[in-house]
XYZ file of N, CA and C in Angstrom:
345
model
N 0.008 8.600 -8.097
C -0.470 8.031 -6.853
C 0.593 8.241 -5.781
N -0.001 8.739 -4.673
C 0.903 8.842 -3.634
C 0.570 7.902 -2.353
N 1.764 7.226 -1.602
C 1.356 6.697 -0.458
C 1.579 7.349 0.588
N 1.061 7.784 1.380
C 0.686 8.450 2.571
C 1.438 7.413 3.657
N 1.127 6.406 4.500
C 1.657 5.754 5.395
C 0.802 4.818 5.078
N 1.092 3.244 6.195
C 0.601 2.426 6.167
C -0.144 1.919 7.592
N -1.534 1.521 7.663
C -1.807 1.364 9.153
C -1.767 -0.291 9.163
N -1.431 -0.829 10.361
C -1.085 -2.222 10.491
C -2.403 -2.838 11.214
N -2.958 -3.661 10.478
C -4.493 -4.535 11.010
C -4.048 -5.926 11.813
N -4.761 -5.467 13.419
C -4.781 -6.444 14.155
C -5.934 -7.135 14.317
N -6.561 -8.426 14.390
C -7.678 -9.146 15.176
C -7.034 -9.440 16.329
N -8.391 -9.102 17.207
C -8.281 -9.462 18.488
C -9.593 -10.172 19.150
N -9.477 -11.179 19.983
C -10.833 -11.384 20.325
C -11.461 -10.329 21.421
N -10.845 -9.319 22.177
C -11.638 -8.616 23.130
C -11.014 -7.303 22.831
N -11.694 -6.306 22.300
C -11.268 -5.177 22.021
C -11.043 -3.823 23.386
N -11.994 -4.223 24.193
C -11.821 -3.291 25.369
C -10.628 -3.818 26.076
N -10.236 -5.626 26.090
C -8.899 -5.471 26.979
C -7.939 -5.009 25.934
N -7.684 -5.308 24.899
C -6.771 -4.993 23.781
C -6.275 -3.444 23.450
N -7.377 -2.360 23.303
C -6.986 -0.852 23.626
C -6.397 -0.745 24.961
N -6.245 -0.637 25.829
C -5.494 0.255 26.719
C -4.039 -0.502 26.278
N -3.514 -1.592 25.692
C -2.374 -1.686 25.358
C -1.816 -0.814 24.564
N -2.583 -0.703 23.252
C -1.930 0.230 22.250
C -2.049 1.242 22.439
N -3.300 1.674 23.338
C -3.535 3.179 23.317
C -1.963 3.671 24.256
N -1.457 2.907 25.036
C 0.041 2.900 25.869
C 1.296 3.167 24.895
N 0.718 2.337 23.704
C 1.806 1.627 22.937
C 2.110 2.957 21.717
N 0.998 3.202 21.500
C 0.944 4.194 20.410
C 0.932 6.128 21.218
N 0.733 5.725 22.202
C 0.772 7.596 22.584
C -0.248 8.178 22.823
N -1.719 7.525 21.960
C -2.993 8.291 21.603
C -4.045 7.374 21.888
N -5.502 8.162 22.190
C -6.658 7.664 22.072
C -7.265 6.915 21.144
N -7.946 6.019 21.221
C -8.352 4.857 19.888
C -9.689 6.048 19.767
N -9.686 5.588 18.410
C -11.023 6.334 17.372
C -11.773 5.106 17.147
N -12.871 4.899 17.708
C -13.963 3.442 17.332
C -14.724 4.306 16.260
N -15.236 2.415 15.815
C -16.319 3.126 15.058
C -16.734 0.850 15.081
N -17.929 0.815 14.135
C -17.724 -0.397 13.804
C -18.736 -0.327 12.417
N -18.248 -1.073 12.063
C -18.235 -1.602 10.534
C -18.869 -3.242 10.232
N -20.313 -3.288 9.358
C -20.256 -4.611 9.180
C -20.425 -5.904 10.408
N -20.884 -5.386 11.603
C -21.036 -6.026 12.683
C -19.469 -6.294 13.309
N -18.703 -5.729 12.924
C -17.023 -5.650 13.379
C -16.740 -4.660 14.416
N -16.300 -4.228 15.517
C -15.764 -3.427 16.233
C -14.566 -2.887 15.875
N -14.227 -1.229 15.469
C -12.864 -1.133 15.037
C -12.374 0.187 15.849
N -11.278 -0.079 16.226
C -9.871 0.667 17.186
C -9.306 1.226 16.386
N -8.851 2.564 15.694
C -8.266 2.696 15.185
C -7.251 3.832 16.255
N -5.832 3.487 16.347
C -4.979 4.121 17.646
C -3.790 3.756 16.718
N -3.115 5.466 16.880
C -2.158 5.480 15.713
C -1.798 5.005 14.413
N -0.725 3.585 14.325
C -0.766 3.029 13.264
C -1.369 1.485 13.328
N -2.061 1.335 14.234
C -2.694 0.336 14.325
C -4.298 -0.056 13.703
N -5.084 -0.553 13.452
C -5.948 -0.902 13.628
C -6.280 -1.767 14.179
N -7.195 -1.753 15.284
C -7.788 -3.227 15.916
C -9.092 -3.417 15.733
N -9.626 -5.145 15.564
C -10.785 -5.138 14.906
C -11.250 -6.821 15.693
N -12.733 -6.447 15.760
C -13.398 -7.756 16.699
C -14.225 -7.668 16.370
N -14.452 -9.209 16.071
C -15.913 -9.605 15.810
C -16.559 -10.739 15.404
N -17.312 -11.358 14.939
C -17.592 -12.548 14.608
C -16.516 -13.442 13.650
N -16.296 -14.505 13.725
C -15.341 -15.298 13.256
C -15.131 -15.318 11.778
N -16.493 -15.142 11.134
C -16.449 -15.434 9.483
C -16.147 -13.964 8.954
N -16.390 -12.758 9.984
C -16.053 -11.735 9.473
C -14.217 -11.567 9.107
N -14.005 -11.640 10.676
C -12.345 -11.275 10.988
C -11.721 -12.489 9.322
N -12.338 -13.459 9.534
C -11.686 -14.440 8.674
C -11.367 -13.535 7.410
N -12.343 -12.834 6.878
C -11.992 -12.204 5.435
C -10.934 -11.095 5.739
N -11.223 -10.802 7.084
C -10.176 -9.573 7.433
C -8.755 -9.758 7.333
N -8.905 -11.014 7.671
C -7.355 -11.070 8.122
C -6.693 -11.230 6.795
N -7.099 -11.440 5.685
C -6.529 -11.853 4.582
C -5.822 -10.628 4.004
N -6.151 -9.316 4.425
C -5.691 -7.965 3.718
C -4.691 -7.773 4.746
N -3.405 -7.364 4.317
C -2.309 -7.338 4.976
C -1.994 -5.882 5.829
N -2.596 -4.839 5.096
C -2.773 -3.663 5.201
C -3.310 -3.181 4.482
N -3.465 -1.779 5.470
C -4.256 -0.860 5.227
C -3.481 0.553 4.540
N -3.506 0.994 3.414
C -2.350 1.556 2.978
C -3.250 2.859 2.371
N -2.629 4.177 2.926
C -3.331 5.588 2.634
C -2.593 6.229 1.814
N -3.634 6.857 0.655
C -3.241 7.218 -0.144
C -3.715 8.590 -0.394
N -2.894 9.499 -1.286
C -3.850 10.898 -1.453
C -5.335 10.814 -2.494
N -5.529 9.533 -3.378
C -6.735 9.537 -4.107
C -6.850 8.519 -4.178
N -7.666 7.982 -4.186
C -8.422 6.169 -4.407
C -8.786 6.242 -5.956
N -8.848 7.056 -6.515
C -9.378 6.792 -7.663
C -8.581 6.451 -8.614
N -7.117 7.681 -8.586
C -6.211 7.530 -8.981
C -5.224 6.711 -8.605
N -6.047 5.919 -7.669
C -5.145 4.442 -7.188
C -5.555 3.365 -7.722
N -6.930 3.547 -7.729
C -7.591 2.451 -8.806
C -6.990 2.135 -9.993
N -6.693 3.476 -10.904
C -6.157 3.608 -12.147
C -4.809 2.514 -12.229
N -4.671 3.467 -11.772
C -2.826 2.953 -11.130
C -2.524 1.068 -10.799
N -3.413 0.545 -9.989
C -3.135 -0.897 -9.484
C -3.757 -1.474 -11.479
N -4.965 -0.764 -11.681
C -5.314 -1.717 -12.632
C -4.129 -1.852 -13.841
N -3.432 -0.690 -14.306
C -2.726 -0.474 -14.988
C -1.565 -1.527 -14.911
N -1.252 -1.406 -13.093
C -0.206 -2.774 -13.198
C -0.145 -4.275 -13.131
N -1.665 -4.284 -13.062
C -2.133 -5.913 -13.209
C -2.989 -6.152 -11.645
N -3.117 -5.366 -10.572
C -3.690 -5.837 -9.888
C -5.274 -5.760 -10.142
N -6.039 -6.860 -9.514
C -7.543 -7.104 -9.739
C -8.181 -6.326 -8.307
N -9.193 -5.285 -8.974
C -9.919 -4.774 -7.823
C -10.795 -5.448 -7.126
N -10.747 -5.992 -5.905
C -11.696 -7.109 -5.687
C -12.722 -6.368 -4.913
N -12.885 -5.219 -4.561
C -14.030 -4.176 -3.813
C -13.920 -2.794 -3.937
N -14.729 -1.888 -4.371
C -14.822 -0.375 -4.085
C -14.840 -0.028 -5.712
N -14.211 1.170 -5.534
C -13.876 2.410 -4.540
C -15.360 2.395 -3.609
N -15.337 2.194 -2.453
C -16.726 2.852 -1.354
C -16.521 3.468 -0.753
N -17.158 4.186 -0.123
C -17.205 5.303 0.939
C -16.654 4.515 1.900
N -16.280 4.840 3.443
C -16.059 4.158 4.490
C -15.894 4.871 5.987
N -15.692 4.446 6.633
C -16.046 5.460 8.206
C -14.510 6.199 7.872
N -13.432 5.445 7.374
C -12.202 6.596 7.308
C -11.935 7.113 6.093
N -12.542 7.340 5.036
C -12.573 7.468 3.730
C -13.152 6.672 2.963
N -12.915 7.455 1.200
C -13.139 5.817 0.158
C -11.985 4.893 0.276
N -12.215 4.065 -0.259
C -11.279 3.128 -0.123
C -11.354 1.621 -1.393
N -10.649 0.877 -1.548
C -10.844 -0.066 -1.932
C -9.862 -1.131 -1.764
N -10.146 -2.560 -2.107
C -9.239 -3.520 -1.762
C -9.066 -4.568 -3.090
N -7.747 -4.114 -3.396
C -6.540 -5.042 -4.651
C -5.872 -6.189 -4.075
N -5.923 -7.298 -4.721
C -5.535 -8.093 -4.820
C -3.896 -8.200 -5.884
N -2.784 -7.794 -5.318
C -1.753 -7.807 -6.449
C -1.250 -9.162 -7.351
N -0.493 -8.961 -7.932
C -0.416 -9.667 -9.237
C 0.257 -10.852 -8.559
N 1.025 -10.866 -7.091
C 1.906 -11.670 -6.348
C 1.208 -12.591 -5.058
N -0.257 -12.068 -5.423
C -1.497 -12.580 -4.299
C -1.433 -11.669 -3.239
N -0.566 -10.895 -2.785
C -1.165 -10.182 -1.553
C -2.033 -9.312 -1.460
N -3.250 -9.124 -0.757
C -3.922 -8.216 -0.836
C -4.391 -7.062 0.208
N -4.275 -5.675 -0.486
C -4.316 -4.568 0.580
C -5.485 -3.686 0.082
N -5.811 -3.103 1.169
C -6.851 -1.369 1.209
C -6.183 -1.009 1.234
N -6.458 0.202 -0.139
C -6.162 1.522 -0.058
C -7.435 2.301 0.694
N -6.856 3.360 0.900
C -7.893 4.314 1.738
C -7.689 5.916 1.702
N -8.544 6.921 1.126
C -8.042 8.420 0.964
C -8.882 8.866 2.081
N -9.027 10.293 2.348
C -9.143 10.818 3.158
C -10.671 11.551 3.150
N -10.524 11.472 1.990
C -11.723 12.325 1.095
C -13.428 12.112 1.943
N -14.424 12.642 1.712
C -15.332 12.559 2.553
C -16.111 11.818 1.500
């Protein structure tokens, strides 16, 4: 398993005032898309995300968003060391992906690239 980089997940309540900051902050144009009735920014290493309250609530609990070269072989890998897969592998607007819960409670997405 390889880690690629890590993108850092923001909630925000207004996503149109919230991009032109990062898009400043980061260099580059935000990539939208939305997900799940969620609005998502994705601008450099950021992600920004808006939307109904009970959604963001589950959101905020994943610390990051962490890219990898295979989800599958990440799957392998977390289960092997005790973490519990709590979603996926699924498809997703930026890859498959899935979200572990580690053995220490924190929990992150992985995410490959793959179509």
């Amino acid at each position: 398993m390889e880690i690629l980089g890590a993108t850092l997940r923001v909630c925000v309540d207004d996503l149109e005032t919230a991009i032109p900051f990062y898009e400043r902050l980061a260099g580059g144009p935000a990539q939208r898309f939305e997900r799940g009735g969620v609005q998502v920014a994705a601008i450099g290493c950021f992600l920004l995300m808006s939307g109904p309250p009970a959604e963001l609530e589950v959101l905020r609990k994943v610390a990051a968003t962490i890219a990898v070269t295979d989800v599958e072989e990440t799957h392998k890998v977390l289960t092997e060391l005790g973490a519990h897969i709590v979603a996926g592998p699924i498809a997703s607007p930026a890859g498959r992906n899935l979200i572990a819960l580690h053995p220490d409670g924190s929990v992150y997405e992985y995410v490959d690239r793959r179509p």
